[in-house]
Short mmCIF file of C-alpha atoms and ligand atoms in Angstrom, two decimals:
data_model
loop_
_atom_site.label_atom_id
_atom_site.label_comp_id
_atom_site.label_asym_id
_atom_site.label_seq_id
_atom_site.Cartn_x
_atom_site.Cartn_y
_atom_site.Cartn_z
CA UNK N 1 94.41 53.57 45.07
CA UNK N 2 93.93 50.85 47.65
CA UNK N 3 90.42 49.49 48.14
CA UNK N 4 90.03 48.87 52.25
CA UNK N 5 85.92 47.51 52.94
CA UNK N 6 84.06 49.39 55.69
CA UNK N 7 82.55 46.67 57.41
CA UNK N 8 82.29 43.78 60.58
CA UNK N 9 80.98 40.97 58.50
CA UNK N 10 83.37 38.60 58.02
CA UNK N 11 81.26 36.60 55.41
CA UNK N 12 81.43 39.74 52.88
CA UNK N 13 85.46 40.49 54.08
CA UNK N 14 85.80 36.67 52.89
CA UNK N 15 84.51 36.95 49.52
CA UNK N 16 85.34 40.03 48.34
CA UNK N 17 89.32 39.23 49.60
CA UNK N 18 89.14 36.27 47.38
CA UNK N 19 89.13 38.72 44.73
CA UNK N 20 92.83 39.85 45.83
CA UNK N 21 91.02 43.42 45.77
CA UNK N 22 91.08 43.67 49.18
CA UNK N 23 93.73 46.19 50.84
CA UNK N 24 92.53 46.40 54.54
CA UNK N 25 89.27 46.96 56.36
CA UNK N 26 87.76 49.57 58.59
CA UNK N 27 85.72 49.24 61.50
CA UNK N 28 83.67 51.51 63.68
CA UNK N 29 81.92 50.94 66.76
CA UNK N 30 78.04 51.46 64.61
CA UNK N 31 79.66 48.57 62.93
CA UNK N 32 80.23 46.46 65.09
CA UNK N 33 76.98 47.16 66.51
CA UNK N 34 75.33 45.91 63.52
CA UNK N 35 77.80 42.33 63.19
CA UNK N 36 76.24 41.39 66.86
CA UNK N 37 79.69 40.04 67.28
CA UNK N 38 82.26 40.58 70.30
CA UNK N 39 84.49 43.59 69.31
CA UNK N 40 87.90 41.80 70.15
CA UNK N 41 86.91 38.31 68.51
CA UNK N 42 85.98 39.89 65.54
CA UNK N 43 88.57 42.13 64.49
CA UNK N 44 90.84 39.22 65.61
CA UNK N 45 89.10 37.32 62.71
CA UNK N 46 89.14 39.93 60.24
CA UNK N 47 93.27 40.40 60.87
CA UNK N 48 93.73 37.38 60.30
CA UNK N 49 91.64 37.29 56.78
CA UNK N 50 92.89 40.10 55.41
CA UNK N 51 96.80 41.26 55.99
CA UNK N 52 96.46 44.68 55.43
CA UNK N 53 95.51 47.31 58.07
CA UNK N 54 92.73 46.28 59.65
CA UNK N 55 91.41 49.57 61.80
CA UNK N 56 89.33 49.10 65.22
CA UNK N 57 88.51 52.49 66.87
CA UNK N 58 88.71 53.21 70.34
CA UNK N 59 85.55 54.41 72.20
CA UNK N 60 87.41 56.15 75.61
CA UNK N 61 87.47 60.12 74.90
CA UNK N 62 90.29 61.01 76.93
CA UNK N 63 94.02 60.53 76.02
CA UNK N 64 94.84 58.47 79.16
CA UNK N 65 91.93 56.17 78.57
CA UNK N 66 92.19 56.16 74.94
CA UNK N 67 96.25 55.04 75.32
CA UNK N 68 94.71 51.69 77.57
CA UNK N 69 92.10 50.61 75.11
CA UNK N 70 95.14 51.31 72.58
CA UNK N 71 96.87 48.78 74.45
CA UNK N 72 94.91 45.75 74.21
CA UNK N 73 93.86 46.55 70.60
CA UNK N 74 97.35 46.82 69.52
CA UNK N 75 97.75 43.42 70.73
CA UNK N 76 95.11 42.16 68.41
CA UNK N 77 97.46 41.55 65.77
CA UNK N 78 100.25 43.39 63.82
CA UNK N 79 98.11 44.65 61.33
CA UNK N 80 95.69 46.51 63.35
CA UNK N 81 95.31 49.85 62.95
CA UNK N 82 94.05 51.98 65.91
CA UNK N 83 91.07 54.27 65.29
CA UNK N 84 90.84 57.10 66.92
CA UNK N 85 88.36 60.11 66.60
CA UNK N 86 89.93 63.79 65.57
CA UNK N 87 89.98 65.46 68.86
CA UNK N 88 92.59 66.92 71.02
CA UNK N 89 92.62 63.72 73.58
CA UNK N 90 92.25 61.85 69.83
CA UNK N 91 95.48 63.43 68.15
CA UNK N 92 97.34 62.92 71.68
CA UNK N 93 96.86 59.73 71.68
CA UNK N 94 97.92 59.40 67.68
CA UNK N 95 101.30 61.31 68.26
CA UNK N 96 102.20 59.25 71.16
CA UNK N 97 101.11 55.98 68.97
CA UNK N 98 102.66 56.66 65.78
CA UNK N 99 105.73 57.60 67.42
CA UNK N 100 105.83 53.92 69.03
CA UNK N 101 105.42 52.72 65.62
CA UNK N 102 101.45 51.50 65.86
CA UNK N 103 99.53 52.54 62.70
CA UNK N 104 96.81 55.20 63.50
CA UNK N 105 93.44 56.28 61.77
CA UNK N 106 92.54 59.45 62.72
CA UNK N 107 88.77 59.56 62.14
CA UNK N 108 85.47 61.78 61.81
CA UNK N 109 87.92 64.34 59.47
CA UNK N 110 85.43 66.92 58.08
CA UNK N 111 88.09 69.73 57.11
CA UNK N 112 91.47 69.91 55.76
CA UNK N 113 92.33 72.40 58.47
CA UNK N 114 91.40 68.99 60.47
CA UNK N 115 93.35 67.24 57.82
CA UNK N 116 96.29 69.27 58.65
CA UNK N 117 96.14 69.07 62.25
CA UNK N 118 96.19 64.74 61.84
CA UNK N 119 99.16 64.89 59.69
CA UNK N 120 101.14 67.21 61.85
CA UNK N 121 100.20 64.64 64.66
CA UNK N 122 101.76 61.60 62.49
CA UNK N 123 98.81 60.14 61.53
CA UNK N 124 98.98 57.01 59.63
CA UNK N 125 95.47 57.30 57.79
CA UNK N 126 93.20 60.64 57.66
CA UNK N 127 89.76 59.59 57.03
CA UNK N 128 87.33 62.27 55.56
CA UNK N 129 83.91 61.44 56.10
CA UNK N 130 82.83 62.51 52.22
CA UNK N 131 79.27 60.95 52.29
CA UNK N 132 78.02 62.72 55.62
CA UNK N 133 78.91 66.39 53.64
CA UNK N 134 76.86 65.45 50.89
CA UNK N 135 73.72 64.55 53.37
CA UNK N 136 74.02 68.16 54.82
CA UNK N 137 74.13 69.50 51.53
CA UNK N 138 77.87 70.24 51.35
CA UNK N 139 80.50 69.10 48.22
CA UNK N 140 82.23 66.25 50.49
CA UNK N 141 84.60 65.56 47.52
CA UNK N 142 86.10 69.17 47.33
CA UNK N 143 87.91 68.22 51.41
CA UNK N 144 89.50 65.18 49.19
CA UNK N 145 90.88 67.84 46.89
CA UNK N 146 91.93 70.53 49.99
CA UNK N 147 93.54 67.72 52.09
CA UNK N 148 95.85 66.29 48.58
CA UNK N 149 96.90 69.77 47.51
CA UNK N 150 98.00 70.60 51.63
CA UNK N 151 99.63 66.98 51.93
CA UNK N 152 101.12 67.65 48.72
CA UNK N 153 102.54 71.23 49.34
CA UNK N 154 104.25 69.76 52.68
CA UNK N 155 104.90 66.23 51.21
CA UNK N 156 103.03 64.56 53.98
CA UNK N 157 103.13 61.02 54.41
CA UNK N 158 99.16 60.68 55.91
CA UNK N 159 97.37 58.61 53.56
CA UNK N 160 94.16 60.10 52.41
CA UNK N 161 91.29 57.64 53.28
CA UNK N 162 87.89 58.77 51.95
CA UNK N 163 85.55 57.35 54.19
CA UNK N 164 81.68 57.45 54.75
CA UNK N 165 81.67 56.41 50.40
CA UNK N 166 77.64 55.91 49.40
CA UNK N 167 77.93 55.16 45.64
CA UNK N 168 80.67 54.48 42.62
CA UNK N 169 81.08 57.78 41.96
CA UNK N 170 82.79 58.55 45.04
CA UNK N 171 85.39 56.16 44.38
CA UNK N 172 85.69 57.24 40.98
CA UNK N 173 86.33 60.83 42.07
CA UNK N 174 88.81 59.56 45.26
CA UNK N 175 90.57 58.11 42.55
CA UNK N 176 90.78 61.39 39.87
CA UNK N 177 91.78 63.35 43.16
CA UNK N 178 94.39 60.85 43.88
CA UNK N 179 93.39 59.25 47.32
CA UNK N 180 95.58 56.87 48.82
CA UNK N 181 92.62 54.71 50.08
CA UNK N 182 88.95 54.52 49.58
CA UNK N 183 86.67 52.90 52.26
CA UNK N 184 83.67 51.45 51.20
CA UNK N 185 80.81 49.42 52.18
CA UNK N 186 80.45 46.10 50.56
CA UNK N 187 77.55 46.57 48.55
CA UNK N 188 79.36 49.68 46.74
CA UNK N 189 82.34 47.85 45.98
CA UNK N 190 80.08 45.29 44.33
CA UNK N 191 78.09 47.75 42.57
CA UNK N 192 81.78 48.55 41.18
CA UNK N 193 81.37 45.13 38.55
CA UNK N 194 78.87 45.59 37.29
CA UNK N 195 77.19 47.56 33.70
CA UNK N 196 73.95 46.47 32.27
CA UNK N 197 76.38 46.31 28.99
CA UNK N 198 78.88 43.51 30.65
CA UNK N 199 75.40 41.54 31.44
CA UNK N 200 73.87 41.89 27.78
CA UNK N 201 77.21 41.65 26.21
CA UNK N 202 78.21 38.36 28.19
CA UNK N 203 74.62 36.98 27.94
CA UNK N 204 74.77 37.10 23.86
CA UNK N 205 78.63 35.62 23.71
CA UNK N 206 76.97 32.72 26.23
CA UNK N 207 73.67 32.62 23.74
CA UNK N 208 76.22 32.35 20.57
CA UNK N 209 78.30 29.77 21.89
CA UNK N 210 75.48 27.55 22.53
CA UNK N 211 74.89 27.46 18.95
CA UNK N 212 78.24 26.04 17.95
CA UNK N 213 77.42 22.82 20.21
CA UNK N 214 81.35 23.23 21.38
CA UNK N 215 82.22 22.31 24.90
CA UNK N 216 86.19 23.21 26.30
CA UNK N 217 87.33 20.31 26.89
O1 LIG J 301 83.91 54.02 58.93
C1 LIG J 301 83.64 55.37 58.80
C2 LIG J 301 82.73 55.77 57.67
O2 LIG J 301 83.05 55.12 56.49
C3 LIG J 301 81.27 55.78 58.02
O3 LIG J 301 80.44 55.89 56.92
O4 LIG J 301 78.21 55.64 55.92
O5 LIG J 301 78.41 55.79 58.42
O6 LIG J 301 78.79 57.79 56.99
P1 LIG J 301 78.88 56.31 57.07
#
């Protein structure tokens, strides 16, 4: 499963890429919001850390309008990855991109009939939003499931993106389901390190090898 971060801070895309965990990043336009930044300087920045698809989302709601923010996105860089919402206008303006050869995330997925309708539209990425279902009491994870057993039946080639991830277990289950791509905020990729049994264990084997008096040297 590839690991994509869903964030605008460069500082966090930096570190955690230096990991080599790093598959891509997602945007959105709360996102950038909350960087401060300048939309086009930053996911110019972020392309240019991280190689993989790198997806900025336009914010027009008709197909016309949503093709001319396209534009000048596209010509970010060759790994962007243009974001658009799961809408008529939205799926439009994915056909008419995908068939030019830009990669497209079709976003704010809350079915698999949804699901369905972005990979009939050549949709690069689908991105279920699994987090917000939970928060209105729903089973978010159970879409994953629906959208890999349709994309399966009809061999699909829409990667499943689970987006909208709020804790470890989400990724664990993307990755039972067999996801293609999780999305997650920084902080729940770090929570992915760590077990209280990793610090104790590592805190003793530091403890006993003080003991010898060895250095490696
Ligand atoms: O980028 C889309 C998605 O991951 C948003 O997540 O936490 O705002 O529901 P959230």
């Amino acid at each position: 499963m590839k690991f994509f971060v869903d964030t605008a801070d460069t500082n966090e895309i930096r570190d955690l890429a230096e990991t080599g965990l790093l598959d891509g990043v997602t945007t959105n336009p709360s996102l950038i919001n909350k960087s401060g930044r300048n939309f086009l300087e930053v996911v110019k920045e972020i392309c240019e850390i991280v190689p993989g698809p790198v997806s900025a989302e336009v914010v027009a709601v008709d197909h016309a309008e949503m093709m001319r923010e396209a534009e000048i996105l596209r010509k970010i860089a060759d790994n962007i990855t243009v974001k658009v919402p799961l809408t008529l206008d939205g799926l439009k303006t994915c056909k008419a991109l995908t068939s030019d050869g830009t990669m497209v995330n079709v976003t704010l997925c809350f079915t698999a009939n949804q699901a369905l309708l972005a990979a009939k539209a050549g949709a690069t990425f689908i991105s279920p939003f699994v987090g917000r279902h939970d928060d209105i009491g729903f089973d978010g994870m159970q879409i994953i499931s629906e959208i890999r057993t349709i994309y399966d039946n009809y061999d699909f080639g829409t990667q499943i993106l689970v987006a909208s991830i709020r804790h470890p277990v989400h990724v664990l289950q993307s990755a039972m389901i067999g996801a293609d791509v999780m999305t997650a905020p920084p902080a729940v990729i770090r929570q992915l390190f760590k077990h209280p049994l990793t610090d104790k264990g590592l805190e003793a084997f530091l403890s006993d090898w003080q003991k010898t008096g060895q250095t490696i040297a």
